[in-house]
mmCIF file of C-alpha atoms in Angstrom:
data_model
loop_
_atom_site.group_PDB
_atom_site.id
_atom_site.type_symbol
_atom_site.label_atom_id
_atom_site.label_comp_id
_atom_site.label_asym_id
_atom_site.label_seq_id
_atom_site.Cartn_x
_atom_site.Cartn_y
_atom_site.Cartn_z
ATOM 1 C CA MET A 24 46.958 -31.123 -43.673
ATOM 2 C CA ALA A 25 46.507 -33.505 -40.734
ATOM 3 C CA THR A 26 48.079 -30.954 -38.404
ATOM 4 C CA PHE A 27 45.732 -28.245 -39.678
ATOM 5 C CA MET A 28 42.628 -30.438 -39.037
ATOM 6 C CA GLY A 29 43.785 -31.257 -35.501
ATOM 7 C CA ARG A 30 44.289 -27.581 -34.790
ATOM 8 C CA ASP A 31 40.775 -26.729 -36.067
ATOM 9 C CA ARG A 32 39.214 -29.356 -33.826
ATOM 10 C CA TRP A 33 41.217 -28.108 -30.863
ATOM 11 C CA GLU A 34 40.091 -24.497 -31.545
ATOM 12 C CA LEU A 35 36.483 -25.640 -31.996
ATOM 13 C CA SER A 36 36.629 -27.604 -28.733
ATOM 14 C CA LEU A 37 38.140 -24.621 -26.938
ATOM 15 C CA ARG A 38 35.492 -22.271 -28.362
ATOM 16 C CA LEU A 39 32.681 -24.653 -27.339
ATOM 17 C CA LEU A 40 34.183 -24.953 -23.866
ATOM 18 C CA LEU A 41 34.411 -21.158 -23.522
ATOM 19 C CA LEU A 42 30.877 -20.745 -24.855
ATOM 20 C CA GLY A 43 29.621 -23.302 -22.330
ATOM 21 C CA LEU A 44 31.402 -21.535 -19.474
ATOM 22 C CA TRP A 45 30.038 -18.165 -20.603
ATOM 23 C CA LEU A 46 26.488 -19.555 -20.759
ATOM 24 C CA LEU A 47 26.908 -21.052 -17.274
ATOM 25 C CA VAL A 48 28.065 -17.725 -15.831
ATOM 26 C CA VAL A 49 25.330 -15.718 -17.581
ATOM 27 C CA SER A 50 22.546 -18.082 -16.529
ATOM 28 C CA ALA A 51 23.773 -18.030 -12.922
ATOM 29 C CA GLN A 52 23.599 -14.229 -12.910
ATOM 30 C CA GLN A 53 20.017 -14.080 -14.142
ATOM 31 C CA THR A 54 17.518 -13.955 -11.315
ATOM 32 C CA THR A 55 13.786 -13.906 -11.226
ATOM 33 C CA PRO A 56 12.662 -10.297 -10.775
ATOM 34 C CA VAL A 57 11.040 -9.689 -7.412
ATOM 35 C CA PRO A 58 7.848 -7.648 -7.578
ATOM 36 C CA PRO A 59 8.144 -4.346 -5.700
ATOM 37 C CA GLN A 60 6.999 -4.568 -2.089
ATOM 38 C CA ARG A 61 4.143 -2.348 -1.076
ATOM 39 C CA GLU A 62 5.027 -0.280 1.912
ATOM 40 C CA LYS A 63 3.050 -1.332 4.942
ATOM 41 C CA VAL A 64 0.374 1.254 5.518
ATOM 42 C CA ALA A 65 -0.990 1.908 9.000
ATOM 43 C CA VAL A 66 -4.331 3.539 9.728
ATOM 44 C CA ARG A 67 -5.805 5.170 12.802
ATOM 45 C CA LEU A 68 -8.962 6.950 13.851
ATOM 46 C CA SER A 69 -8.645 10.473 15.088
ATOM 47 C CA GLY A 70 -10.682 13.582 15.755
ATOM 48 C CA TYR A 71 -13.245 14.872 18.178
ATOM 49 C CA PRO A 72 -15.942 14.171 19.286
ATOM 50 C CA ARG A 73 -16.008 10.464 18.563
ATOM 51 C CA LYS A 74 -16.304 6.927 19.901
ATOM 52 C CA HIS A 75 -13.583 4.282 19.741
ATOM 53 C CA ASN A 76 -14.999 2.792 16.518
ATOM 54 C CA GLU A 77 -15.390 5.990 14.503
ATOM 55 C CA GLY A 78 -13.417 9.017 13.484
ATOM 56 C CA ARG A 79 -11.365 10.771 10.859
ATOM 57 C CA VAL A 80 -9.219 8.262 8.990
ATOM 58 C CA GLU A 81 -5.524 8.956 9.101
ATOM 59 C CA VAL A 82 -3.005 6.970 7.079
ATOM 60 C CA LEU A 83 0.703 6.516 7.768
ATOM 61 C CA TYR A 84 2.591 6.436 4.482
ATOM 62 C CA GLU A 85 6.346 6.919 4.034
ATOM 63 C CA GLY A 86 6.625 7.804 7.710
ATOM 64 C CA GLU A 87 4.087 10.641 7.572
ATOM 65 C CA TRP A 88 0.504 10.698 8.847
ATOM 66 C CA GLY A 89 -2.099 12.188 6.528
ATOM 67 C CA THR A 90 -5.768 11.938 5.661
ATOM 68 C CA ILE A 91 -8.081 10.651 2.928
ATOM 69 C CA CYS A 92 -10.245 12.994 0.861
ATOM 70 C CA ASP A 93 -13.998 12.391 0.809
ATOM 71 C CA ASP A 94 -14.267 12.800 -3.006
ATOM 72 C CA ASP A 95 -16.058 9.711 -4.411
ATOM 73 C CA PHE A 96 -15.763 8.026 -0.998
ATOM 74 C CA LYS A 97 -18.051 5.024 -0.552
ATOM 75 C CA LEU A 98 -18.915 2.308 1.935
ATOM 76 C CA GLU A 99 -16.531 -0.231 0.342
ATOM 77 C CA ASN A 100 -13.626 2.099 1.183
ATOM 78 C CA ALA A 101 -14.805 2.264 4.785
ATOM 79 C CA VAL A 102 -15.101 -1.548 4.934
ATOM 80 C CA VAL A 103 -11.429 -1.972 3.961
ATOM 81 C CA LEU A 104 -10.308 0.716 6.420
ATOM 82 C CA CYS A 105 -12.389 -0.696 9.285
ATOM 83 C CA ARG A 106 -10.970 -4.181 8.713
ATOM 84 C CA MET A 107 -7.458 -2.714 8.781
ATOM 85 C CA LEU A 108 -8.401 -1.263 12.177
ATOM 86 C CA GLY A 109 -9.566 -4.673 13.423
ATOM 87 C CA PHE A 110 -13.314 -4.205 13.071
ATOM 88 C CA THR A 111 -15.439 -6.696 11.140
ATOM 89 C CA THR A 112 -16.983 -4.149 8.776
ATOM 90 C CA ALA A 113 -18.175 -0.588 8.352
ATOM 91 C CA VAL A 114 -21.666 0.742 8.933
ATOM 92 C CA GLY A 115 -21.065 4.191 7.476
ATOM 93 C CA TRP A 116 -18.696 6.965 6.556
ATOM 94 C CA THR A 117 -18.572 10.732 6.945
ATOM 95 C CA HIS A 118 -17.517 13.660 4.814
ATOM 96 C CA SER A 119 -16.529 17.310 5.166
ATOM 97 C CA ALA A 120 -14.231 16.751 8.152
ATOM 98 C CA LYS A 121 -17.041 15.767 10.544
ATOM 99 C CA TYR A 122 -14.401 14.803 13.151
ATOM 100 C CA GLY A 123 -12.347 17.931 12.564
ATOM 101 C CA LYS A 124 -9.680 18.825 10.044
ATOM 102 C CA GLY A 125 -6.572 16.708 9.969
ATOM 103 C CA THR A 126 -3.017 17.907 9.534
ATOM 104 C CA GLY A 127 -0.193 16.849 7.288
ATOM 105 C CA ARG A 128 -0.809 15.689 3.745
ATOM 106 C CA VAL A 129 -4.027 14.528 2.154
ATOM 107 C CA TRP A 130 -2.602 11.201 1.048
ATOM 108 C CA LEU A 131 -5.454 9.710 -0.986
ATOM 109 C CA ASP A 132 -8.131 11.165 -3.243
ATOM 110 C CA ASN A 133 -10.836 9.438 -5.285
ATOM 111 C CA LEU A 134 -10.246 6.232 -3.354
ATOM 112 C CA ASP A 135 -11.941 3.298 -5.046
ATOM 113 C CA CYS A 136 -11.947 0.031 -3.097
ATOM 114 C CA ARG A 137 -13.982 -3.040 -4.042
ATOM 115 C CA GLY A 138 -14.358 -3.926 -0.362
ATOM 116 C CA THR A 139 -12.375 -7.169 -0.597
ATOM 117 C CA GLU A 140 -8.872 -5.688 -0.329
ATOM 118 C CA LYS A 141 -6.742 -6.476 2.731
ATOM 119 C CA ASP A 142 -5.055 -3.072 2.682
ATOM 120 C CA VAL A 143 -6.023 0.385 1.419
ATOM 121 C CA SER A 144 -2.815 0.426 -0.654
ATOM 122 C CA GLU A 145 -4.426 -2.244 -2.873
ATOM 123 C CA CYS A 146 -7.320 0.093 -3.781
ATOM 124 C CA LYS A 147 -7.361 2.397 -6.779
ATOM 125 C CA SER A 148 -6.890 6.130 -6.275
ATOM 126 C CA LEU A 149 -5.288 9.120 -7.957
ATOM 127 C CA GLY A 150 -2.017 8.018 -6.341
ATOM 128 C CA TRP A 151 -0.292 8.765 -3.061
ATOM 129 C CA GLY A 152 -0.247 12.523 -2.475
ATOM 130 C CA GLN A 153 -2.103 13.297 -5.737
ATOM 131 C CA THR A 154 -5.102 15.405 -4.730
ATOM 132 C CA ASP A 155 -6.972 18.640 -5.163
ATOM 133 C CA CYS A 156 -8.482 18.390 -1.664
ATOM 134 C CA THR A 157 -7.959 20.336 1.523
ATOM 135 C CA HIS A 158 -8.509 19.078 5.059
ATOM 136 C CA GLU A 159 -12.047 20.478 4.902
ATOM 137 C CA GLU A 160 -12.812 17.334 2.882
ATOM 138 C CA ASP A 161 -11.314 14.756 5.263
ATOM 139 C CA ALA A 162 -13.208 11.456 5.264
ATOM 140 C CA GLY A 163 -14.209 9.536 8.356
ATOM 141 C CA VAL A 164 -15.492 6.025 8.973
ATOM 142 C CA ILE A 165 -17.967 4.442 11.356
ATOM 143 C CA CYS A 166 -16.983 0.857 12.020
ATOM 144 C CA LYS A 167 -19.312 -1.812 13.381
ATOM 145 C CA ASP A 168 -18.429 -2.202 17.052
ATOM 146 C CA GLU A 169 -17.405 -5.819 16.591
ATOM 147 C CA ARG A 170 -13.749 -6.858 16.542
ATOM 148 C CA ILE A 171 -12.172 -9.407 14.206
ATOM 149 C CA PRO A 172 -11.448 -12.487 16.389
ATOM 150 C CA GLY A 173 -7.762 -12.661 17.258
ATOM 151 C CA PHE A 174 -6.964 -9.261 15.796
ATOM 152 C CA VAL A 175 -3.941 -7.679 17.474
ATOM 153 C CA ASP A 176 -4.566 -3.956 17.681
ATOM 154 C CA SER A 177 -1.429 -2.285 16.424
ATOM 155 C CA ASN A 178 -3.180 0.870 15.310
ATOM 156 C CA VAL A 179 -2.975 4.091 17.253
ATOM 157 C CA ILE A 180 -6.297 5.607 18.171
ATOM 158 C CA SER A 181 -5.988 9.185 19.317
ATOM 159 C CA VAL A 182 -8.521 11.670 20.564
ATOM 160 C CA LEU A 183 -7.676 15.329 20.414
ATOM 161 C CA ASN A 184 -10.052 17.801 21.963
ATOM 162 C CA PRO A 185 -9.473 21.149 20.252
ATOM 163 C CA ASN A 186 -11.046 22.949 23.223
ATOM 164 C CA HIS A 187 -8.420 21.741 25.756
#
């Protein structure tokens, strides 16, 4: 009987040791989930005729330039876009492709920014590429001609004259 008790303790000790090792390995494999990174979105002003602080808004998403539909567009959307372009705020926005029709995809429709977002990707919308719009409904912005101090202009501003 004494031999049987010693064997039970040895098996119990071995099982506890294996359980401890298993728990150590499992806990080391568990990592804190990393929230998905939002793709950096670039914006630019385009179209004709226009000044340097206004134009059709074009958005670079997944490597492709596209536009924003004017459906439900509002000044808060323009504020976010103008700040992304390095301007302090927006003074207005345009509809019905005032600066000409864009090309590529209409990336955003029913954009709904609060005006406090740092990036248009933080605003609500129907989703990237989800739209019933055509380029006849491209939105534009008019930014206040005042730059954010220290802003490094990494946005492309292009002017295309359809008559030349």
